[in-house]
CSV table of C-alpha atoms and ligand atoms in Angstrom, one decimal:
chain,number,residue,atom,x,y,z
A,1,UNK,CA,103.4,121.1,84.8
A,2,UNK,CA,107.3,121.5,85.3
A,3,UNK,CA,108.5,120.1,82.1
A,4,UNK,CA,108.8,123.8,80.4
A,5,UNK,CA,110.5,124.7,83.1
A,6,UNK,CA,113.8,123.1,82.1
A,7,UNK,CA,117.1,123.2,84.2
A,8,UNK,CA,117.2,126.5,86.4
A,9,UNK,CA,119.8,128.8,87.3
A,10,UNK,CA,119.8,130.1,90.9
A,11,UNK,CA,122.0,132.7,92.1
A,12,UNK,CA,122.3,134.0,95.7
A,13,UNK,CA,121.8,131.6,98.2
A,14,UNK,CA,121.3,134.4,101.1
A,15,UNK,CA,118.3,134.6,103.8
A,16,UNK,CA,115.6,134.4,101.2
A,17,UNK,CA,117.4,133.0,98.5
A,18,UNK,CA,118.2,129.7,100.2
A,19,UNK,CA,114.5,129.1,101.6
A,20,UNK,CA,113.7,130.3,97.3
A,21,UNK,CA,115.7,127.3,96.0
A,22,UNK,CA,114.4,124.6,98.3
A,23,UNK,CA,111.3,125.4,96.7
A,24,UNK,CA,112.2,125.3,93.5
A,25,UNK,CA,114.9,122.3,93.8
A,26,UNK,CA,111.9,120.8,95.6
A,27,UNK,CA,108.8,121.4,93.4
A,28,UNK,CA,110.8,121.1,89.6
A,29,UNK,CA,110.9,117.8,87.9
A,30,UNK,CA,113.3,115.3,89.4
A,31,UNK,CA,115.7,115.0,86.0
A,32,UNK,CA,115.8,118.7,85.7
A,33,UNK,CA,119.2,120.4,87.2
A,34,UNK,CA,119.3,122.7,89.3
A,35,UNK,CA,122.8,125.2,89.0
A,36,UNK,CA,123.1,127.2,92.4
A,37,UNK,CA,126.1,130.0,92.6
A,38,UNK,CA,126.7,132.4,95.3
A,39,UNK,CA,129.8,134.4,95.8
A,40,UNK,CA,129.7,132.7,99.4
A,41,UNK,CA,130.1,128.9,98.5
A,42,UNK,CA,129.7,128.4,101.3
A,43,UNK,CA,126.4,128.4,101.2
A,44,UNK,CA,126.0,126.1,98.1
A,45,UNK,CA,127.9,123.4,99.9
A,46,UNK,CA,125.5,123.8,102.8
A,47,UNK,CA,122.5,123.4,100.4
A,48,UNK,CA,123.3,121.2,97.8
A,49,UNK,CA,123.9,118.6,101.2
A,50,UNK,CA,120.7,119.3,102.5
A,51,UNK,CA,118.8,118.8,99.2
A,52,UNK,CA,120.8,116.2,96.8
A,53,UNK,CA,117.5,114.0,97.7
A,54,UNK,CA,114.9,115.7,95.5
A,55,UNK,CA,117.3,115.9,92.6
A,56,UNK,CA,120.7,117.0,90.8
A,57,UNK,CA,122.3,120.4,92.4
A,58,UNK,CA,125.6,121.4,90.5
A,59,UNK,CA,127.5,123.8,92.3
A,60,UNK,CA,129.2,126.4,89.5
A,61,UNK,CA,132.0,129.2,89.4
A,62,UNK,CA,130.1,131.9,87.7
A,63,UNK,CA,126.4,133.7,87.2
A,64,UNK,CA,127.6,132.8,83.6
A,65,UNK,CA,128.3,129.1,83.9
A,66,UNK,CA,124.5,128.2,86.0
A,67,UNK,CA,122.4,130.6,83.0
A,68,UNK,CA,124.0,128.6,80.4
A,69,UNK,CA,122.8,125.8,81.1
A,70,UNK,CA,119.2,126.5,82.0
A,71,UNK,CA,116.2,127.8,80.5
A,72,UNK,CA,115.0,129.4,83.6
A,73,UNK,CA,117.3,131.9,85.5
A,74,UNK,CA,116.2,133.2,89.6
A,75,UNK,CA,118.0,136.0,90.9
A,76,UNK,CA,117.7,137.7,94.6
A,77,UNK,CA,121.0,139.4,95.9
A,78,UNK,CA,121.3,142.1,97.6
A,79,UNK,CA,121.5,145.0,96.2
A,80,UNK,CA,121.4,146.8,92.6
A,81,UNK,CA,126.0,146.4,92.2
A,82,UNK,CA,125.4,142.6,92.8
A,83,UNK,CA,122.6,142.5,90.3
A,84,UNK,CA,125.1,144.3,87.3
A,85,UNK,CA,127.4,141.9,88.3
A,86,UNK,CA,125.8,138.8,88.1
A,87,UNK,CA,124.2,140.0,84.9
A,88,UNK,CA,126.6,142.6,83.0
A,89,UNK,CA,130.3,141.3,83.8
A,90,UNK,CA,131.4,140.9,80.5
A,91,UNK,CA,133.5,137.4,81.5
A,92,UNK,CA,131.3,135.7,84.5
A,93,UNK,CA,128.0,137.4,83.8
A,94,UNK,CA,124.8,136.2,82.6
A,95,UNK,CA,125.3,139.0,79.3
A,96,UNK,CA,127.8,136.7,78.0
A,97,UNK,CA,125.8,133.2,77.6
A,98,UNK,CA,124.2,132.0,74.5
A,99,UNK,CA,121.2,133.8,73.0
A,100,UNK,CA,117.9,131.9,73.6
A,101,UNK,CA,114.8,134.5,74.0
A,102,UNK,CA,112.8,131.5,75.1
A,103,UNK,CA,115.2,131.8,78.3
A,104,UNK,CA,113.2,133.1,81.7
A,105,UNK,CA,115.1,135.2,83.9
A,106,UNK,CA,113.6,136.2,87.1
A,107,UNK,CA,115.5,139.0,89.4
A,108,UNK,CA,113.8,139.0,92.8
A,109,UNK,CA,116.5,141.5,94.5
A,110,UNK,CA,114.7,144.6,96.1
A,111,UNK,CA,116.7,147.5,93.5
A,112,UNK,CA,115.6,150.7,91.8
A,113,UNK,CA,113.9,150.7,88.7
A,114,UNK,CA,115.8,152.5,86.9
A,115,UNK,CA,119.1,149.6,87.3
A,116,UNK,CA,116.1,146.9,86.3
A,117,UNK,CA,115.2,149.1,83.2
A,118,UNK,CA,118.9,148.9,82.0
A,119,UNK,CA,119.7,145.7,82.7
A,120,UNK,CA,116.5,143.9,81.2
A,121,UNK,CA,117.2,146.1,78.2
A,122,UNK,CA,120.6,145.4,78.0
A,123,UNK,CA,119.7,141.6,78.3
A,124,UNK,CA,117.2,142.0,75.7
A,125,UNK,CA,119.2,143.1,73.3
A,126,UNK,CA,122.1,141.0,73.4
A,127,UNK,CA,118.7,138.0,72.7
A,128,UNK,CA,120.3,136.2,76.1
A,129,UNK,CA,116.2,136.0,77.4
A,130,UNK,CA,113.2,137.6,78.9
A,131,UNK,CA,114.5,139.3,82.4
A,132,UNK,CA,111.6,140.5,84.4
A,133,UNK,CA,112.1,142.5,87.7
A,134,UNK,CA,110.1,140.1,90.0
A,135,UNK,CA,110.5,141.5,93.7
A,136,UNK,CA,108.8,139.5,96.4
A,137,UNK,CA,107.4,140.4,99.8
A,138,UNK,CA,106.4,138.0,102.2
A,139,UNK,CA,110.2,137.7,104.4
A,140,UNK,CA,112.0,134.3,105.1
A,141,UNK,CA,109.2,132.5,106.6
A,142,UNK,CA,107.0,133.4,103.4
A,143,UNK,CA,110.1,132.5,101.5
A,144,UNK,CA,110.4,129.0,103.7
A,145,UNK,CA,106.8,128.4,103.2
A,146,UNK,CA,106.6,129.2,99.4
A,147,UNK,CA,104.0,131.4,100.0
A,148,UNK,CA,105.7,134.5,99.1
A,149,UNK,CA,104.1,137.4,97.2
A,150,UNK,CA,105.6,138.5,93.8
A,151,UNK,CA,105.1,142.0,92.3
A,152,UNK,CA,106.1,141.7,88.4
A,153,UNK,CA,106.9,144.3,86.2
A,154,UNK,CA,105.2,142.1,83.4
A,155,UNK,CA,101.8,142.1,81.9
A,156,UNK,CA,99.5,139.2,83.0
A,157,UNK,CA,100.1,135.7,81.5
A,158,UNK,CA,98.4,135.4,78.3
A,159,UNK,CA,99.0,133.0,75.4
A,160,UNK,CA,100.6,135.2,73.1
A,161,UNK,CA,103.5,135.5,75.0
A,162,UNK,CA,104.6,131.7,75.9
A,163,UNK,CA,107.4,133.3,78.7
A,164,UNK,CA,104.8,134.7,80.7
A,165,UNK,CA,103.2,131.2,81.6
A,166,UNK,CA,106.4,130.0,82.7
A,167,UNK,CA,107.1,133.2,84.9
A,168,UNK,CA,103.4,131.5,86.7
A,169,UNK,CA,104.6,128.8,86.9
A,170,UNK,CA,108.3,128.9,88.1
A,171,UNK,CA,106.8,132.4,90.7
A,172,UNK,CA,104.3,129.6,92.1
A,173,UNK,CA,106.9,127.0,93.1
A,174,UNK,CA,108.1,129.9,95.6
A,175,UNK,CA,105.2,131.9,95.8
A,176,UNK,CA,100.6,132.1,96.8
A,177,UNK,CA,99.4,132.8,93.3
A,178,UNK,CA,96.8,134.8,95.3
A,179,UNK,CA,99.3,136.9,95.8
A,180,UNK,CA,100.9,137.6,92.3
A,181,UNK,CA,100.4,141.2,91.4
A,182,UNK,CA,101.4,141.9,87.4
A,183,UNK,CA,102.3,145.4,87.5
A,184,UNK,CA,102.6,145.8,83.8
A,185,UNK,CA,105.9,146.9,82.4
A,186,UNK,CA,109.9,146.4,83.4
A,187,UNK,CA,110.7,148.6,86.5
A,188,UNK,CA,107.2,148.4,87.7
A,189,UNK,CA,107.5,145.5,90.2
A,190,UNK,CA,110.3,147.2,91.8
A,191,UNK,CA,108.3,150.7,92.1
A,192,UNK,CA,105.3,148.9,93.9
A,193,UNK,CA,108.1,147.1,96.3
A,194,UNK,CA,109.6,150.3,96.4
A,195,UNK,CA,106.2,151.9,97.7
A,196,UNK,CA,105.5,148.8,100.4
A,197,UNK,CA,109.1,148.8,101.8
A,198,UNK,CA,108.6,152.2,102.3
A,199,UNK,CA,105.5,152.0,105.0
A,200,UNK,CA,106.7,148.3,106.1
A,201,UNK,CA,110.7,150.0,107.4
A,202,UNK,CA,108.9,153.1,108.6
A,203,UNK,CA,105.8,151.8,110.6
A,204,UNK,CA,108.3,149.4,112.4
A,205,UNK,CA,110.2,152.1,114.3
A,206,UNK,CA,106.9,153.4,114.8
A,207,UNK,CA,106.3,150.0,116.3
A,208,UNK,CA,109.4,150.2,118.2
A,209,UNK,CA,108.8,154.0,119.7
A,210,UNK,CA,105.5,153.2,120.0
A,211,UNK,CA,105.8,149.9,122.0
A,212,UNK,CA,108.7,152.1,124.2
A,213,UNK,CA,106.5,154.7,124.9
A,214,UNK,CA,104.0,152.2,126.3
A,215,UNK,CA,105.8,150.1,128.4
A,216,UNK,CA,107.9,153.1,130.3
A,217,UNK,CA,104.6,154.6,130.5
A,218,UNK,CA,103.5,151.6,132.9
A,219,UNK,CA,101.6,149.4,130.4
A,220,UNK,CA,102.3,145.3,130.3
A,221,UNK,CA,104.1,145.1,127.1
A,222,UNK,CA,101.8,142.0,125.8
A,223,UNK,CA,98.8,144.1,126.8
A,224,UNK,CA,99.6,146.8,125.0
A,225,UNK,CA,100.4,144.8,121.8
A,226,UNK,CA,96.9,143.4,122.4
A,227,UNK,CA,95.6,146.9,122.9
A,228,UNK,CA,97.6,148.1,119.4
A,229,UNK,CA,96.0,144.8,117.6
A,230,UNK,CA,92.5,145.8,118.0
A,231,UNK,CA,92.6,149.2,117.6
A,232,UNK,CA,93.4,151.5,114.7
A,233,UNK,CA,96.9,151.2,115.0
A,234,UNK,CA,96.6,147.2,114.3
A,235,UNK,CA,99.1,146.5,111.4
A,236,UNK,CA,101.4,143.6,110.2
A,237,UNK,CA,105.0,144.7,111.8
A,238,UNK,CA,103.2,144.5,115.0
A,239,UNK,CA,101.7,141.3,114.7
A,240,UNK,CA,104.6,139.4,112.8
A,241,UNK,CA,107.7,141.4,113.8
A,242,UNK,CA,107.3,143.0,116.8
A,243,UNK,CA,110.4,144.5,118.3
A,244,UNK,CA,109.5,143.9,121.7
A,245,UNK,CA,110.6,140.4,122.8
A,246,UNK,CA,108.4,137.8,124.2
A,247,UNK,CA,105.3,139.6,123.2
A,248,UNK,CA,105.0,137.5,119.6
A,249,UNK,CA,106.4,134.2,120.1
A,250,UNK,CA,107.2,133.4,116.5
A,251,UNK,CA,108.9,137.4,115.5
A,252,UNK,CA,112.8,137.4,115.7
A,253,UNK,CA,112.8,139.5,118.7
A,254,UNK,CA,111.7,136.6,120.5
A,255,UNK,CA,114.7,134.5,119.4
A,256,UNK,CA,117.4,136.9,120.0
A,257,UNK,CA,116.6,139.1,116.9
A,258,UNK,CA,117.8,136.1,115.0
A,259,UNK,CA,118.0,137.1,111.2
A,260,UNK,CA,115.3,137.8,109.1
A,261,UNK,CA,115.6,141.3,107.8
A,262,UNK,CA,118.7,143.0,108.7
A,263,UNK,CA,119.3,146.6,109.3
A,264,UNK,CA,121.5,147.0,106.6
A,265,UNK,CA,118.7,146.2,103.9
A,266,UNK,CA,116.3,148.4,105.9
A,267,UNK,CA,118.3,151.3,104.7
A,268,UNK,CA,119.2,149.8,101.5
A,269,UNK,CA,115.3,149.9,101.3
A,270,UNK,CA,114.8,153.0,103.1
A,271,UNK,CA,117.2,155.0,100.6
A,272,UNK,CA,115.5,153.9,97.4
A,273,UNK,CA,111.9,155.0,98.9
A,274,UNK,CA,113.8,158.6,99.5
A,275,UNK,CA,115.3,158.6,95.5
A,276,UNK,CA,111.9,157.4,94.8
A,277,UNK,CA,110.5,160.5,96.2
A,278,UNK,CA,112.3,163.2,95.4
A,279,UNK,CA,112.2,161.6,91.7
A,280,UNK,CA,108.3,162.1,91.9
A,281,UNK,CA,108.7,164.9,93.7
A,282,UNK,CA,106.7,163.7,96.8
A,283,UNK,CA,109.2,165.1,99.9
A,284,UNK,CA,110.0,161.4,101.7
A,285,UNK,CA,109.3,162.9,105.5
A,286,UNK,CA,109.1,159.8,107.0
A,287,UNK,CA,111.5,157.6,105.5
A,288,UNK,CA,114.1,160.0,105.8
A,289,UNK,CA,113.6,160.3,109.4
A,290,UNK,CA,113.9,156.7,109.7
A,291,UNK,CA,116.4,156.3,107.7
A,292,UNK,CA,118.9,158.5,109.9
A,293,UNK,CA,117.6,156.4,113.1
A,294,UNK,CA,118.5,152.8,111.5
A,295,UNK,CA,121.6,154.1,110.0
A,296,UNK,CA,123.0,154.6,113.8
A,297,UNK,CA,121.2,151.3,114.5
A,298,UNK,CA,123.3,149.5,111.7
A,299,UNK,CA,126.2,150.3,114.2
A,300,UNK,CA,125.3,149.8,117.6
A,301,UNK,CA,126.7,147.0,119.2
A,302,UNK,CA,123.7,145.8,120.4
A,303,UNK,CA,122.0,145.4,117.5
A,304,UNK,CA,124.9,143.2,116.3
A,305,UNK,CA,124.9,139.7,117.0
A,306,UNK,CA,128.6,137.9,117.6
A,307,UNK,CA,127.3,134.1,117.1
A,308,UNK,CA,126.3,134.9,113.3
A,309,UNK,CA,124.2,132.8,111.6
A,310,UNK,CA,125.2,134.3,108.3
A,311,UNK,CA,128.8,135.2,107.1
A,312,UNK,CA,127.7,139.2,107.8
A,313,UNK,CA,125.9,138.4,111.5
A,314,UNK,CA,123.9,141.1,111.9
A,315,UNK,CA,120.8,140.7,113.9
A,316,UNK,CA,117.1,141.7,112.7
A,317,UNK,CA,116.4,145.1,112.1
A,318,UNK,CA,113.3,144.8,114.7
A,319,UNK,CA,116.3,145.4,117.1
A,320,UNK,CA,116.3,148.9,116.4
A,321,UNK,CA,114.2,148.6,119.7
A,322,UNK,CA,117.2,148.0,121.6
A,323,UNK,CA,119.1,150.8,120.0
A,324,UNK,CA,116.5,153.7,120.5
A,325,UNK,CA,115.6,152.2,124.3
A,326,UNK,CA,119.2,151.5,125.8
A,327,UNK,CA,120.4,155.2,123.8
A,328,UNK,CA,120.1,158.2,125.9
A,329,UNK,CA,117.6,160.9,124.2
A,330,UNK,CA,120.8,163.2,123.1
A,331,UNK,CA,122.4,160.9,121.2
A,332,UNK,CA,119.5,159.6,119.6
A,333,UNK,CA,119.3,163.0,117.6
B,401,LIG,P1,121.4,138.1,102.2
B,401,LIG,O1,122.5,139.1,102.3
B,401,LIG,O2,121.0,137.2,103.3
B,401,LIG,O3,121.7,137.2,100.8
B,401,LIG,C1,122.3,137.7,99.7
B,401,LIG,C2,123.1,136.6,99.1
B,401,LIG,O4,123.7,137.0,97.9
B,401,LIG,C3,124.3,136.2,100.0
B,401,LIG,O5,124.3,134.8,100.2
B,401,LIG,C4,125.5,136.7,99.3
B,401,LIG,O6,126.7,135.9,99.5
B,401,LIG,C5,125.0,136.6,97.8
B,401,LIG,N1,125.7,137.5,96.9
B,401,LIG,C6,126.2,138.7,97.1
B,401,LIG,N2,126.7,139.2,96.0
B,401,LIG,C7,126.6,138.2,95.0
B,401,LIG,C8,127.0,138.1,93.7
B,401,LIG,N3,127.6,139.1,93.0
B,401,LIG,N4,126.8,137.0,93.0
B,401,LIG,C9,126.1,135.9,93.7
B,401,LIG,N5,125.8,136.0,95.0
B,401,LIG,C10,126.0,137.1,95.6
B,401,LIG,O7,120.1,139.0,101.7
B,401,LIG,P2,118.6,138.6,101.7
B,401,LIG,O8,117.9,138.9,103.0
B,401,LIG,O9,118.4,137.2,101.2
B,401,LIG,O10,118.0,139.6,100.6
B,401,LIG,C11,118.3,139.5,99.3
B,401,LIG,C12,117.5,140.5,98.5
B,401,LIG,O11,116.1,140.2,98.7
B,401,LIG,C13,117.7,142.0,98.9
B,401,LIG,O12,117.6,142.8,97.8
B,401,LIG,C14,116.6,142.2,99.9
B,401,LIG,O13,116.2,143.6,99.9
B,401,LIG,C15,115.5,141.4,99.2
B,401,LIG,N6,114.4,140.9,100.2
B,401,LIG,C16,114.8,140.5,101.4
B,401,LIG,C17,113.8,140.1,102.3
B,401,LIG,C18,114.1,139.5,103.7
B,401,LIG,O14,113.2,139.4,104.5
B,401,LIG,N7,115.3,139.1,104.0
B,401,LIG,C19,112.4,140.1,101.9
B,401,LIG,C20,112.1,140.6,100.6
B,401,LIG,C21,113.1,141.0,99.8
């Protein structure tokens, strides 16, 4: 099964892109190499000790170096900058490696469509591979598990067009093939993540208010959670990242908001629902008012943890709960 997958390029080693490269390092063939880069190195020492068992890691200076050497390229950084520099720097980026349009390059990094449009195109013509905007859902522990979901701005795989097996393939080692959503054309991935990130950001501050409300209103916080779960107003941020701690034992707020997804991406993620709107003309009510809530969020103290487990320490954005309960009404505003 792996043998077409060749020696693969990984670049980001991040919350997601770390647990994404176990997977792979774990699940490709043994002789196959796998080329890890980050801008943090960091993090390439830290994983290339933990996983020299299940085969050869090379550590590498540039996105340019790891893609020329493989046939299959994985992406996820954070945001759409990173992306045109790991793929359009004339000198270290992956525009300037040998063509080969057998080459599979998958870029998981939650942008807009519109940067994924020009970058696969530019890509494309300069005959360097096939890049396909492959956004996942499913957070760390999805990513840990390799059972994330992928949404692919690709056609289905069909055996005219040999790349799209591999893109199966190489999305399974990370990913629940129950969950693989082809969404038909470059761009398109990223406009159904667009659309989920949307509702998943915005329902958790509902979550948070929600779960506020409650609790000052007298309710036991795990009772109302209970309450919430099987009622109408049952959804997955409540169940899996609820804001309140203690209530879920496995959601971050439970383990001192420890990082899963931070603030900072939340209006990364938040913004692009907004452009999306006003691009389709649809007035993004509810994202914008979120948006302004976890923007003060991203700078409160409390939901900033000093004993970082990453180099940028924040904590996870479910502790926007601490930032709209410790905040006096005024200032919240
Ligand atoms: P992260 O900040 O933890 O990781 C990003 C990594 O990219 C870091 O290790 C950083 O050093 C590295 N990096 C930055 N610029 C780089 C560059 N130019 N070249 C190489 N490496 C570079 O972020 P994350 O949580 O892993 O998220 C990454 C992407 O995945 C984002 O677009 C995010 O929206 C998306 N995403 C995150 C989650 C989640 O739950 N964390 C879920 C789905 C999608």
């Amino acid at each position: 099964m792996t043998d077409h997958v060749g020696n693969v390029a990984f670049i980001g080693l991040g919350a997601m892109g770390y647990a994404m490269a176990k997977n792979i390092r774990q699940k490709m063939a043994p002789t196959g190499t796998l080329y890890v880069f980050d801008v943090f190195r960091g993090a390439c020492e830290r994983f290339q000790d933990e996983f020299k068992d299940f085969g050869p890691i090379v550590i590498v200076d540039s996105p340019k170096e790891a893609a020329s050497m493989s046939q299959t390229i994985i992406s996820i950084v954070p945001g759409a900058s990173e992306v045109r520099d790991v793929y359009m720097n004339e000198v270290m980026g992956i525009i300037a490696i040998p063509k080969n349009v057998d080459r599979l390059i998958m870029e998981c990094s939650t942008i807009d469509s519109q940067s994924s449009r020009e970058v696969g195109e530019a890509l494309k013509n300069a005959g360097v591979g096939t890049y396909i905007d492959t956004p996942v859902s499913g957070g760390v522990p999805g990513a840990d598990a390799g059972t994330l979901s992928f949404l692919m701005g690709h056609t289905k795989p069909s055996d005219t067009d040999p790349v799209s097996h591999r893109l199966e393939t190489v999305a399974a080692m990370m990913g629940d093939p129950k969950k693989f959503f082809y969404c038909g054309k470059l761009g398109a991935g990223l406009a159904a993540k667009i659309s989920n990130n949307y509702l998943s950001c915005s329902i958790l501050l509902a979550v948070a208010e929600a779960m506020a409300i409650g609790i000052r209103s007298g309710v036991d916080e795990k009772l109302l959670h209970e309450v919430i779960q099987n009622s109408t107003g049952q959804n997955f941020m409540a169940d899996k990242v609820q804001p309140v701690p203690g209530v879920v034992p496995d959601a971050p707020s439970s383990h001192n908001y420890r990082l899963g997804f931070k603030t900072q991406m939340m209006i990364k993620d938040l913004g692009l629902g907004v452009d999306a709107g006003y691009a389709t003309g649809i007035k993004p009510t509810m994202a914008e008012a979120a948006y302004r809530v976890y923007e003060k969020a991203a700078v409160d103290p409390k939901c900033i943890v000093s004993e970082a487990p990453s180099p940028v320490g924040d904590r996870d954005g479910s502790s926007v709960y601490l930032h709209i309960t410790a905040t006096p009404e005024e200032d919240q505003k």
